PDB file of C-alpha atoms in Angstrom:
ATOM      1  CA  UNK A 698     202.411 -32.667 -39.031  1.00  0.00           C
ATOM      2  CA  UNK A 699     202.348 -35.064 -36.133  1.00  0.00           C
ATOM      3  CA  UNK A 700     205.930 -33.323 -34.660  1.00  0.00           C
ATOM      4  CA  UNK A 701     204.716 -29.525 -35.286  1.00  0.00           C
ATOM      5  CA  UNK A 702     200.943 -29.927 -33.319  1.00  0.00           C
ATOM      6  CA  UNK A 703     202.787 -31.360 -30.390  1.00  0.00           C
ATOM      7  CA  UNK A 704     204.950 -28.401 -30.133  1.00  0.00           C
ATOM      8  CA  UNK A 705     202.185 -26.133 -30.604  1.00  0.00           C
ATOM      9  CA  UNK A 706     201.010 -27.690 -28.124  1.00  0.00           C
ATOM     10  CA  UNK A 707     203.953 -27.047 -25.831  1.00  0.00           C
ATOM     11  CA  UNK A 708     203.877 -23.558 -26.360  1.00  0.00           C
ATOM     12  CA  UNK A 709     200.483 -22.955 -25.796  1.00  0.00           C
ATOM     13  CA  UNK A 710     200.548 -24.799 -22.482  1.00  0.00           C
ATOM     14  CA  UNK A 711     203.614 -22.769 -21.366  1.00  0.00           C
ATOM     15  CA  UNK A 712     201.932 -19.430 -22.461  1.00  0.00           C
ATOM     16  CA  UNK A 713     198.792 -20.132 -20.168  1.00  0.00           C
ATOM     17  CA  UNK A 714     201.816 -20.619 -17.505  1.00  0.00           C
ATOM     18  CA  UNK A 715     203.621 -17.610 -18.334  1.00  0.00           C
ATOM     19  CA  UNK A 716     200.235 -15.473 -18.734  1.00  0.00           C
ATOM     20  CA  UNK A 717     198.302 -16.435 -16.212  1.00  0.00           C
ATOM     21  CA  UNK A 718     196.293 -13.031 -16.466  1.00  0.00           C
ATOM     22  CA  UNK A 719     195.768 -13.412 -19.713  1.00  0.00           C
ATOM     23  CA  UNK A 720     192.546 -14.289 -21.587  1.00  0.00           C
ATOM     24  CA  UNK A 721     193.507 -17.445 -22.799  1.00  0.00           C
ATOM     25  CA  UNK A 722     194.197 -18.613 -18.468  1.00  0.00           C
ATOM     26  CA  UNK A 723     190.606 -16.884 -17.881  1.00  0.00           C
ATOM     27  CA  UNK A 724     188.548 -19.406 -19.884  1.00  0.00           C
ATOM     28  CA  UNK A 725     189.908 -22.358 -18.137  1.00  0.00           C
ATOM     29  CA  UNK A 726     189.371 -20.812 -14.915  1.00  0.00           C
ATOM     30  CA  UNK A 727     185.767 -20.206 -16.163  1.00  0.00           C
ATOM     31  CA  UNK A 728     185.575 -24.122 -17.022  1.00  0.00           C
ATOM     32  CA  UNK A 729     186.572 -24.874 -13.606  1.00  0.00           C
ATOM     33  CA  UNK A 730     184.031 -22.685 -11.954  1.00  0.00           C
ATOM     34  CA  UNK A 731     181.679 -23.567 -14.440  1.00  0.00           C
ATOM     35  CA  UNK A 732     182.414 -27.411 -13.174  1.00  0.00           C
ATOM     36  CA  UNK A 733     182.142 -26.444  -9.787  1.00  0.00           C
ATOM     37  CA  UNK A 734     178.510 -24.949 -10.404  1.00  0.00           C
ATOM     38  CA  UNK A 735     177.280 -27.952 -12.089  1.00  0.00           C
ATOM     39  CA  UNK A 736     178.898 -30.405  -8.821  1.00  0.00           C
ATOM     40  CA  UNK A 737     176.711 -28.419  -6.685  1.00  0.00           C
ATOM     41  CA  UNK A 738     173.855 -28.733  -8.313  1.00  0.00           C
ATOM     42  CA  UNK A 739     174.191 -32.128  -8.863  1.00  0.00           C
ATOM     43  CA  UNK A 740     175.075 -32.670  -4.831  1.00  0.00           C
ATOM     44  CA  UNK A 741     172.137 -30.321  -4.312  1.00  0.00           C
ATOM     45  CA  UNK A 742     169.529 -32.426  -6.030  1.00  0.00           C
ATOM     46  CA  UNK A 743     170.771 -35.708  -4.438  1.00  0.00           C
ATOM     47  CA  UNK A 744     170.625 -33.795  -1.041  1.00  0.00           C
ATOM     48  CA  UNK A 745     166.933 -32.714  -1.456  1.00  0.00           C
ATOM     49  CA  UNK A 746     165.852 -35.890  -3.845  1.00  0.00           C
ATOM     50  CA  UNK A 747     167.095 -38.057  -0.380  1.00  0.00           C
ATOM     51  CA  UNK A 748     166.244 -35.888   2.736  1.00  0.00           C
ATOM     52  CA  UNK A 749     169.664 -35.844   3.897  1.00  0.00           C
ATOM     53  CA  UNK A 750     170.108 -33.690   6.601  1.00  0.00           C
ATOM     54  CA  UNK A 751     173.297 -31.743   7.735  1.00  0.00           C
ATOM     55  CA  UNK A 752     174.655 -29.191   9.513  1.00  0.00           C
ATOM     56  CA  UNK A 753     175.369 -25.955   7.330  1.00  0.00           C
ATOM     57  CA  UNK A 754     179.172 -25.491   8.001  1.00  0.00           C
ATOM     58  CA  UNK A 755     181.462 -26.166   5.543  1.00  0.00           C
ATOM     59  CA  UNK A 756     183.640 -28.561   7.093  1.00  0.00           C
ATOM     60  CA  UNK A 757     180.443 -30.607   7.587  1.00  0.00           C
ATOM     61  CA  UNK A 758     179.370 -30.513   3.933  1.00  0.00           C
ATOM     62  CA  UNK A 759     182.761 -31.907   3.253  1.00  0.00           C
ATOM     63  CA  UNK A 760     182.766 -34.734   5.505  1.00  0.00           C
ATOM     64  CA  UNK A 761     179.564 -35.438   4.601  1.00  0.00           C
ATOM     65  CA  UNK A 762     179.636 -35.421   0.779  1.00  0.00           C
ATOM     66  CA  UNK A 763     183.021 -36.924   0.814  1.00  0.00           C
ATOM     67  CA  UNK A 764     182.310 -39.978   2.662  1.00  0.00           C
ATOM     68  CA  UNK A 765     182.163 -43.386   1.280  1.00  0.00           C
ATOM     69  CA  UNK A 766     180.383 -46.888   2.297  1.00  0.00           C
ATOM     70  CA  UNK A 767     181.902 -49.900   2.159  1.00  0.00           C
ATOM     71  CA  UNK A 768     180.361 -53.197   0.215  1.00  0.00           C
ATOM     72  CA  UNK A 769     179.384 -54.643   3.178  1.00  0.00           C
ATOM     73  CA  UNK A 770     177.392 -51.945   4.076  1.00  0.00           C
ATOM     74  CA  UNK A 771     176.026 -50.645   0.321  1.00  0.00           C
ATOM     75  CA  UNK A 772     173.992 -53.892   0.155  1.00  0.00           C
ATOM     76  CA  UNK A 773     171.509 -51.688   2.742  1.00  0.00           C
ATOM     77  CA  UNK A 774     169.144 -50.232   0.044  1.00  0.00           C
ATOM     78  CA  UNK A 775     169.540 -47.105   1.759  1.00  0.00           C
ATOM     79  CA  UNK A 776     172.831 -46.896   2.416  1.00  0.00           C
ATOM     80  CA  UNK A 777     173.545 -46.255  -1.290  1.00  0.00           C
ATOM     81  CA  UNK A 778     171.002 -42.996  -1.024  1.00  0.00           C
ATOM     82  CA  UNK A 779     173.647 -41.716   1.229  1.00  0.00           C
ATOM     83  CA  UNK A 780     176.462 -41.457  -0.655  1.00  0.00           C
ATOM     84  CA  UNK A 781     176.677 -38.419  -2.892  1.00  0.00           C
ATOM     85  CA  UNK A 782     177.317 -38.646  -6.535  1.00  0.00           C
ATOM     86  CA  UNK A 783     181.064 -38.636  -7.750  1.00  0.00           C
ATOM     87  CA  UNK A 784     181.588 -35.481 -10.395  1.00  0.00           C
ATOM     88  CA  UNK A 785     184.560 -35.024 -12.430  1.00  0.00           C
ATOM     89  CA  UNK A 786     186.159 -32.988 -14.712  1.00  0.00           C
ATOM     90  CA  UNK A 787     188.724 -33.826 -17.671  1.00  0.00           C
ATOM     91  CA  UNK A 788     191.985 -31.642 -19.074  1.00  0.00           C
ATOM     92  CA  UNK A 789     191.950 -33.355 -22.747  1.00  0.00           C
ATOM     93  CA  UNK A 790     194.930 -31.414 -23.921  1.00  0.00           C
ATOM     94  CA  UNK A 791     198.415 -32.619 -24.845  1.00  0.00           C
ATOM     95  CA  UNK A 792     199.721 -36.763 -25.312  1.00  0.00           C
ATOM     96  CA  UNK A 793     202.769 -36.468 -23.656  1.00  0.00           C
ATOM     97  CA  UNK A 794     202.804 -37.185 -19.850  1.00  0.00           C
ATOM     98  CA  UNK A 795     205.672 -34.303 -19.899  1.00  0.00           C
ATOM     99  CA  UNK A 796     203.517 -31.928 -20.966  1.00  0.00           C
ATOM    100  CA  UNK A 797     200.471 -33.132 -18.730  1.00  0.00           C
ATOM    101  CA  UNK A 798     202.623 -32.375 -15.550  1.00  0.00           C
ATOM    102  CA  UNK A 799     202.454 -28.613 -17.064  1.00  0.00           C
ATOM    103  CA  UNK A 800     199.328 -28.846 -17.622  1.00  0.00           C
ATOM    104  CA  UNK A 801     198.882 -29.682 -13.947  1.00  0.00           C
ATOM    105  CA  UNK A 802     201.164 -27.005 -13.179  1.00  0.00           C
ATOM    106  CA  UNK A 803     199.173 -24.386 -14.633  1.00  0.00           C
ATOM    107  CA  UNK A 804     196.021 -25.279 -12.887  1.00  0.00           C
ATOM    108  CA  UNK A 805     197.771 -25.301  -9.421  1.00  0.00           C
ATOM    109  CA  UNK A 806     198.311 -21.669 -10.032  1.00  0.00           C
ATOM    110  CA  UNK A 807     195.245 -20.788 -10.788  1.00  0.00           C
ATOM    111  CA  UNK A 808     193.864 -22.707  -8.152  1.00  0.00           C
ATOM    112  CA  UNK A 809     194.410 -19.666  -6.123  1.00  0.00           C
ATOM    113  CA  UNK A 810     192.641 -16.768  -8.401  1.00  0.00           C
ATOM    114  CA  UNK A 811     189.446 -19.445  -8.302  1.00  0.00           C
ATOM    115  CA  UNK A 812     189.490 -19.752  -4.788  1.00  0.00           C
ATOM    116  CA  UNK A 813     189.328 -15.550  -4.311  1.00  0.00           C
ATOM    117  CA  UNK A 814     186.647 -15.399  -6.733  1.00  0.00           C
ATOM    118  CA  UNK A 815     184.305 -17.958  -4.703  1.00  0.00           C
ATOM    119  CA  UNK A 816     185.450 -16.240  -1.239  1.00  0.00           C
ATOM    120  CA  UNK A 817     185.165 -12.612  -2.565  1.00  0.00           C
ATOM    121  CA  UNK A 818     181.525 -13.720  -3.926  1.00  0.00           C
ATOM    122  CA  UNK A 819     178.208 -12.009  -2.741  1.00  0.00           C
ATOM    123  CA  UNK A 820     176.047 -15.343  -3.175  1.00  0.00           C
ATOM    124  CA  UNK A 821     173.190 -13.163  -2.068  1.00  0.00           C
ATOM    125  CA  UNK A 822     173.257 -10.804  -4.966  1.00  0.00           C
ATOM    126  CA  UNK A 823     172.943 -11.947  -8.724  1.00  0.00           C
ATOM    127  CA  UNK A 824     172.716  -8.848 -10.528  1.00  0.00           C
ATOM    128  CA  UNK A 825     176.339  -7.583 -10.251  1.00  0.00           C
ATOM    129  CA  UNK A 826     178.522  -8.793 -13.436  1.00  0.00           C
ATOM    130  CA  UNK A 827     180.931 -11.447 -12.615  1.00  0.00           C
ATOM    131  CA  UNK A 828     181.760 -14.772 -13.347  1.00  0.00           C
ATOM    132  CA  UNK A 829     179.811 -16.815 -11.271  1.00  0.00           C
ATOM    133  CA  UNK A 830     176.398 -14.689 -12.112  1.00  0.00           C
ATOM    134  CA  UNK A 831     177.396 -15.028 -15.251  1.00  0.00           C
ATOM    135  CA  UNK A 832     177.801 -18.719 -15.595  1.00  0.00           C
ATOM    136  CA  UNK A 833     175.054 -19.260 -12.721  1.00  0.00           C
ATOM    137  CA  UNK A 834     172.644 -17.476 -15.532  1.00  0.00           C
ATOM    138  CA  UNK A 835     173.880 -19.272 -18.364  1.00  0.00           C
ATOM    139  CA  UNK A 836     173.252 -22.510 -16.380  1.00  0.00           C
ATOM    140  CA  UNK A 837     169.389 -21.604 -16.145  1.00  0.00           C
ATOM    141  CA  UNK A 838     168.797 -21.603 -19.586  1.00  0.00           C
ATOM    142  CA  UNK A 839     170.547 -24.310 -20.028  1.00  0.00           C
ATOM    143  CA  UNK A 840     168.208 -26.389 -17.767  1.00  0.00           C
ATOM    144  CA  UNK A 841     165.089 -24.477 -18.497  1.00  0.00           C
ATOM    145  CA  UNK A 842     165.606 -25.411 -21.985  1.00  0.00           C
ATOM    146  CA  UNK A 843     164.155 -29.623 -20.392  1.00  0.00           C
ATOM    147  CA  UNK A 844     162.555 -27.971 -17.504  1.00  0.00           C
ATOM    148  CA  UNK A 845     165.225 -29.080 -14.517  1.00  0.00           C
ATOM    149  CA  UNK A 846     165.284 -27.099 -11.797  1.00  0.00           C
ATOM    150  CA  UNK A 847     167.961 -25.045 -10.582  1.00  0.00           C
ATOM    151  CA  UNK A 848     167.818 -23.997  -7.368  1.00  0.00           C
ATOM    152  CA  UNK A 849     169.151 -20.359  -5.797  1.00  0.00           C
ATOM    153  CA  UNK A 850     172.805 -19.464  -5.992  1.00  0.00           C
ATOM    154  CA  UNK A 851     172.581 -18.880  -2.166  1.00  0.00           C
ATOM    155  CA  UNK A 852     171.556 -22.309  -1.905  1.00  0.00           C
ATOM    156  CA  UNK A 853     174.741 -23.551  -3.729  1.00  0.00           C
ATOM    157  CA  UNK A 854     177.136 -21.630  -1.837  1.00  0.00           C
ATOM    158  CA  UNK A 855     178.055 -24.082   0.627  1.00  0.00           C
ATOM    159  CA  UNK A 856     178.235 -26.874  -1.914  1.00  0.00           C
ATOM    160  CA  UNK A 857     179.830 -24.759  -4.526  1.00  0.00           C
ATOM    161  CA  UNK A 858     182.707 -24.374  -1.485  1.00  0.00           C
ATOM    162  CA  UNK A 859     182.553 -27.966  -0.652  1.00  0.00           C
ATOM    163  CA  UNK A 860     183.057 -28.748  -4.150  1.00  0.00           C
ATOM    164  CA  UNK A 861     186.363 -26.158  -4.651  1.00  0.00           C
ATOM    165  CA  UNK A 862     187.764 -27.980  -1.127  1.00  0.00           C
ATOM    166  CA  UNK A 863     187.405 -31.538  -2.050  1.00  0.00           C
ATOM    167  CA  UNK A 864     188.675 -30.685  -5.857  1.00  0.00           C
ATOM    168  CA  UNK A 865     191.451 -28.542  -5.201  1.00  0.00           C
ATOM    169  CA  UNK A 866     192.141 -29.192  -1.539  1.00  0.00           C
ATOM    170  CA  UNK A 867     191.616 -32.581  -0.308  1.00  0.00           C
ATOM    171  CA  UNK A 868     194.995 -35.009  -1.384  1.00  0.00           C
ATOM    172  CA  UNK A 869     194.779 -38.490  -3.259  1.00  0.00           C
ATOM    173  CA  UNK A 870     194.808 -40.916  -1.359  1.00  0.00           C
ATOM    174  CA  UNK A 871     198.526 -41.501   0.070  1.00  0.00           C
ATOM    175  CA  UNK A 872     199.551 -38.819  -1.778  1.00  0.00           C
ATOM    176  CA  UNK A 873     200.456 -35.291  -2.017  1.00  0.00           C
ATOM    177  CA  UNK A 874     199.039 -34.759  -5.051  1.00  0.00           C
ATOM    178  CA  UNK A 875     195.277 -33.228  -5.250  1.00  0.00           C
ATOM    179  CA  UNK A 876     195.119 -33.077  -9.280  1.00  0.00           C
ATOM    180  CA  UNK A 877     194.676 -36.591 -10.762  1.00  0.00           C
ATOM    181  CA  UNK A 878     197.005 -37.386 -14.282  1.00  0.00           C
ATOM    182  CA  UNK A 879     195.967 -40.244 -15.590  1.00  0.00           C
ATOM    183  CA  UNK A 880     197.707 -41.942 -19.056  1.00  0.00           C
ATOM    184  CA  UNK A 881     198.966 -44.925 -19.815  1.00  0.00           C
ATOM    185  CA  UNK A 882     202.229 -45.709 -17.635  1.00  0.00           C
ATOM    186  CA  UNK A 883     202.777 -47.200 -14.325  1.00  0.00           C
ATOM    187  CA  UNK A 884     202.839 -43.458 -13.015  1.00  0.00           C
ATOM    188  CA  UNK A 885     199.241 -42.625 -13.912  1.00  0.00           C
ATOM    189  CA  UNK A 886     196.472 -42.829 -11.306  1.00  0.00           C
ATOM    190  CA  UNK A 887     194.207 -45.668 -12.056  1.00  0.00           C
ATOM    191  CA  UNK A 888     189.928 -45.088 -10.759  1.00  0.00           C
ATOM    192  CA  UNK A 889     189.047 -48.012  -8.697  1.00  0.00           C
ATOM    193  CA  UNK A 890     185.803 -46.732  -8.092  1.00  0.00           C
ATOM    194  CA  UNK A 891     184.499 -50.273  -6.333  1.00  0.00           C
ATOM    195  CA  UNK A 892     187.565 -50.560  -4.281  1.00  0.00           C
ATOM    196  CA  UNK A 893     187.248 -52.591  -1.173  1.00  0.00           C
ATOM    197  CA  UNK A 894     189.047 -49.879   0.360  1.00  0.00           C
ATOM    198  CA  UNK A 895     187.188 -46.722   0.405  1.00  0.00           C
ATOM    199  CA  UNK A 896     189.888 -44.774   0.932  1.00  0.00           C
ATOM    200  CA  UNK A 897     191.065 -46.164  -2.674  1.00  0.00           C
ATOM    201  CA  UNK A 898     188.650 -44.837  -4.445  1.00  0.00           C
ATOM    202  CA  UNK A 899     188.660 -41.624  -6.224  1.00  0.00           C
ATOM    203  CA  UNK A 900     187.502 -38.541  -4.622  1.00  0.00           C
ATOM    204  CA  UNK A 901     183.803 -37.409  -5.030  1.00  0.00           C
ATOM    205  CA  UNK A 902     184.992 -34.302  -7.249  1.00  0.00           C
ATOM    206  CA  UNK A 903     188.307 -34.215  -9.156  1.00  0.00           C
ATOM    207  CA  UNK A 904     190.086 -32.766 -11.885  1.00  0.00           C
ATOM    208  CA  UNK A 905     191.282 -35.365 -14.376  1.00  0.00           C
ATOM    209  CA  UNK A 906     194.474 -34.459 -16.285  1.00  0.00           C
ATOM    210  CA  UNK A 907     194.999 -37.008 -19.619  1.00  0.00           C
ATOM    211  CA  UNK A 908     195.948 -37.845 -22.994  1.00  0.00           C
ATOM    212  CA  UNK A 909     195.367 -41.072 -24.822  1.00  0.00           C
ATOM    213  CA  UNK A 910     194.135 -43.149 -22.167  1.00  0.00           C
ATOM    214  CA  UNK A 911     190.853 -40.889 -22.359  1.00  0.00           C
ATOM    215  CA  UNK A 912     190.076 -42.059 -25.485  1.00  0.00           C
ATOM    216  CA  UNK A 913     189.795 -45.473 -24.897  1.00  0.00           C
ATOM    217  CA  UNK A 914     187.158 -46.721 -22.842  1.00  0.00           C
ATOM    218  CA  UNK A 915     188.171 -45.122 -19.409  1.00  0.00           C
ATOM    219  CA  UNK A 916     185.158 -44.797 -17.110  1.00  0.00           C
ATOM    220  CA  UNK A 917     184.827 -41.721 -15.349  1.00  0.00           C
ATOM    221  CA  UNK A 918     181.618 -41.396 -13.281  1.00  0.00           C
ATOM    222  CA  UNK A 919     179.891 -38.436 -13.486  1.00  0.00           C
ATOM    223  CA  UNK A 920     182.114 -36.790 -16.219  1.00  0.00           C
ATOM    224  CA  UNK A 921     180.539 -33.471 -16.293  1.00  0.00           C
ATOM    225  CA  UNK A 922     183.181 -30.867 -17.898  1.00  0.00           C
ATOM    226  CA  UNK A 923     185.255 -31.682 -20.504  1.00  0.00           C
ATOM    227  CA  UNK A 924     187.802 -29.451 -21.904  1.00  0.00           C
ATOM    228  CA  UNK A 925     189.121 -31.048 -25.229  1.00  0.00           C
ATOM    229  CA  UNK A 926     191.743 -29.142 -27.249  1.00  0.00           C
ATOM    230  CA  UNK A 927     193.546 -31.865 -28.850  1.00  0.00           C
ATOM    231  CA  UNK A 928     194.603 -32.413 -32.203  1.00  0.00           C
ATOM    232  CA  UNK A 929     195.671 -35.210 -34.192  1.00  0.00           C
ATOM    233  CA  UNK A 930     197.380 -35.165 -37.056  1.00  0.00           C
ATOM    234  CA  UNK A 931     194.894 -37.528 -39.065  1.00  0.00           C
ATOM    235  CA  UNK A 932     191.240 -37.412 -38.515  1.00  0.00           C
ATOM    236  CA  UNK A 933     189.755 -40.764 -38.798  1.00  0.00           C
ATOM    237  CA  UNK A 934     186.282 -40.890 -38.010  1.00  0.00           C
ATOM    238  CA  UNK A 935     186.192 -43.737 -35.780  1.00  0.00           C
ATOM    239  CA  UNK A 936     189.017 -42.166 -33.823  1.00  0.00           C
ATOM    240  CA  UNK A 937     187.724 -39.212 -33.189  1.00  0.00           C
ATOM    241  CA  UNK A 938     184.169 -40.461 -32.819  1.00  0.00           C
ATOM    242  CA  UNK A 939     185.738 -42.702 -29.795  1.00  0.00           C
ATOM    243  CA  UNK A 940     187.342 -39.306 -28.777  1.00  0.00           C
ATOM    244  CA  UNK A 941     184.367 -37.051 -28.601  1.00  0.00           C
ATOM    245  CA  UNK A 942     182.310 -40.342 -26.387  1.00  0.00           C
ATOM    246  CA  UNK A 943     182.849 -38.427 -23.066  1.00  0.00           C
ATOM    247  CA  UNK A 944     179.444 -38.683 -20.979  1.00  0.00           C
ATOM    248  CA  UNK A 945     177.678 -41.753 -21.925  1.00  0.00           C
ATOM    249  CA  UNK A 946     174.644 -41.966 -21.709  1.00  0.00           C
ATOM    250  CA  UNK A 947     173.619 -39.256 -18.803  1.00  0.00           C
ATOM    251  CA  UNK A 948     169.770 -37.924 -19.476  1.00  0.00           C
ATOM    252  CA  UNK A 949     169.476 -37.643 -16.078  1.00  0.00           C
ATOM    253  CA  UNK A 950     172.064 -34.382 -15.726  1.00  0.00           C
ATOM    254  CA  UNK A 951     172.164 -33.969 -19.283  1.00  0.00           C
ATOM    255  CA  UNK A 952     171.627 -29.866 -18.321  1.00  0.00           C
ATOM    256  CA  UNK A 953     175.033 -29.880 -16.566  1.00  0.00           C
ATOM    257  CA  UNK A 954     177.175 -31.245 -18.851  1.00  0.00           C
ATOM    258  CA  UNK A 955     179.441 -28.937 -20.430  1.00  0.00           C
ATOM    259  CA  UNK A 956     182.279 -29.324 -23.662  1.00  0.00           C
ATOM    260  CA  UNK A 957     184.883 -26.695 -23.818  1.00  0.00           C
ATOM    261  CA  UNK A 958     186.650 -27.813 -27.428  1.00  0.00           C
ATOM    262  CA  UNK A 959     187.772 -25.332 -30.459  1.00  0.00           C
ATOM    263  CA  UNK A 960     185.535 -24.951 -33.242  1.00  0.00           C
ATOM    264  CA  UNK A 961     186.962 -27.592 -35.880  1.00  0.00           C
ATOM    265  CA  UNK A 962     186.491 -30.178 -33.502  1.00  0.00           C
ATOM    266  CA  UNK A 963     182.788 -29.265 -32.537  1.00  0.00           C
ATOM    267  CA  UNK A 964     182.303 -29.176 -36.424  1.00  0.00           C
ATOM    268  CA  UNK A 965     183.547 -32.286 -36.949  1.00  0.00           C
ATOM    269  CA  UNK A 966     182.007 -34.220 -34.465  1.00  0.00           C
ATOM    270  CA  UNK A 967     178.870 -32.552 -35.104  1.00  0.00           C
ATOM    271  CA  UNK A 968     179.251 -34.319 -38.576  1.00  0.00           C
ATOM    272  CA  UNK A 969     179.902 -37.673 -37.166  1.00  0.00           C
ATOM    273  CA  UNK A 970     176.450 -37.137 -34.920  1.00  0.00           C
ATOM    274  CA  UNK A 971     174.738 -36.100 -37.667  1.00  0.00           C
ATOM    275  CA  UNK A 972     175.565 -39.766 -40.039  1.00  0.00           C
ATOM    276  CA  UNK A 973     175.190 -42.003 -36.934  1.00  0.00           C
ATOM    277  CA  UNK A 974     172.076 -40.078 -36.037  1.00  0.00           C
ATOM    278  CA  UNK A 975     171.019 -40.674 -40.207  1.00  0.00           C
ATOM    279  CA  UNK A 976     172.258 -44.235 -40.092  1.00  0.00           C
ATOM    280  CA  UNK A 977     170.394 -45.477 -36.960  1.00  0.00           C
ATOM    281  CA  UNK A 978     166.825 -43.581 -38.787  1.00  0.00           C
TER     282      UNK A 978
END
């Protein structure tokens, strides 16, 4: 069983590669965007919540949201206010590192058909049907549903931009790389999120390529989007209960958290919610 899901696995990664038109490539590009929604709302919040002031271009909303403090200087109360909230999203899709690399691959192509939706956007008009309308709608019921704002799309567009250059755009640090893999070797990035040197730490928006390593107690801050199509070839509950523990405990932007998973895994962790939820009564 084990052998056979990883090389259905295989294939379906190199089918998204081959078919990047396809249906199948459009719903990841719709997680992306979807992830790069819920960043700017989340930077947009901070921004207002704090009173931070800057200039509207987008190379200063960049420099701006990217920037980091160092200790020294985060033990100013305000100082911390400053710093914009770190946002991720994570690839949950194949074990291998191999096949991680292709799963990198594939979202450096379509890298490029995101970034002509968000430029070929009219973020002044919401009723035509497209993508970001269509997710930017979804999103309001979503947070109407606990009564969180959202704010305008026009309001987002420079953040939503900010958010596509810093994910997609802006390198690791010493690297050329701008997609982070992380698993269990030497090779894998590593988050040193209280690094001494800023520069270290990750960047305030990334993509987050893994396997294994995901399931076991890595911290990602801000873990927002999750797109989890993995199998396994036996499914014990406490496995996949560690599995499915992807946000934590986030009430606070509990609205903009989305799971992109297939439907046997949202039924069985749905079942594992429902006897810890039955236990703890």
């Amino acid at each position: 069983i084990e052998d056979k899901l990883i090389e259905i696995e295989r294939l379906h990664i190199k089918n998204l590669i081959d078919n990047i038109d396809s249906v199948s490539a459009e719903i990841y590009i719709e997680a992306c965007i979807n992830f790069l929604l819920s960043t700017a709302i989340l930077w947009f919040r901070h921004q207002r919540q704090h009173q931070i002031h800057m200039d509207q271009t987008l190379d200063s909303y960049v420099q701006y949201i990217s920037k980091r403090n160092s200790r020294a200087k985060l033990k100013a109360a305000s100082s911390k206010e400053e710093e914009f909230p770190y946002s991720a999203m994570m690839i949950n899709m194949a074990y291998y590192t191999g096949m991680q690399l292709e799963i990198k691959r594939f979202f450096e192509l379509i890298r490029t058909k995101i970034k002509r939706i968000i430029l070929n956007h009219d973020f002044g008009e919401t009723s035509s049907d497209n993508i970001i309308n269509y997710l930017y709608k979804k999103q309001i019921e979503k947070s109407n549903f606990i009564d969180k704002y959202v704010p305008g799309i026009h309001e987002l567009e420079l953040y939503i931009k900010t958010a596509f250059n810093i994910t997609f755009e802006k390198n690791i640090y010493e690297t050329q790389e701008t997609i982070y893999i992380l698993n269990s070797t030497d090779e894998g990035n590593t988050l040193k999120y209280e690094a001494i040197d800023v520069n270290v730490r990750p960047k305030v928006a990334s993509l987050m390529i893994g396997g294994l390593l995901l399931g076991r107690g890595l911290t990602i801050q801000n873990l927002i989007v999750s797109v989890f199509l993995r199998s396994q070839a036996s499914t014990m509950s406490d496995t996949s209960l560690q599995m499915c523990r992807w946000f934590g405990h986030k009430r606070k932007i509990i609205d903009l958290i989305t799971v992109y998973s297939q439907k046997h895994s949202l039924s069985l962790f749905q079942e594992i919610s429902q006897c810890d939820k039955y236990l703890r009564e």
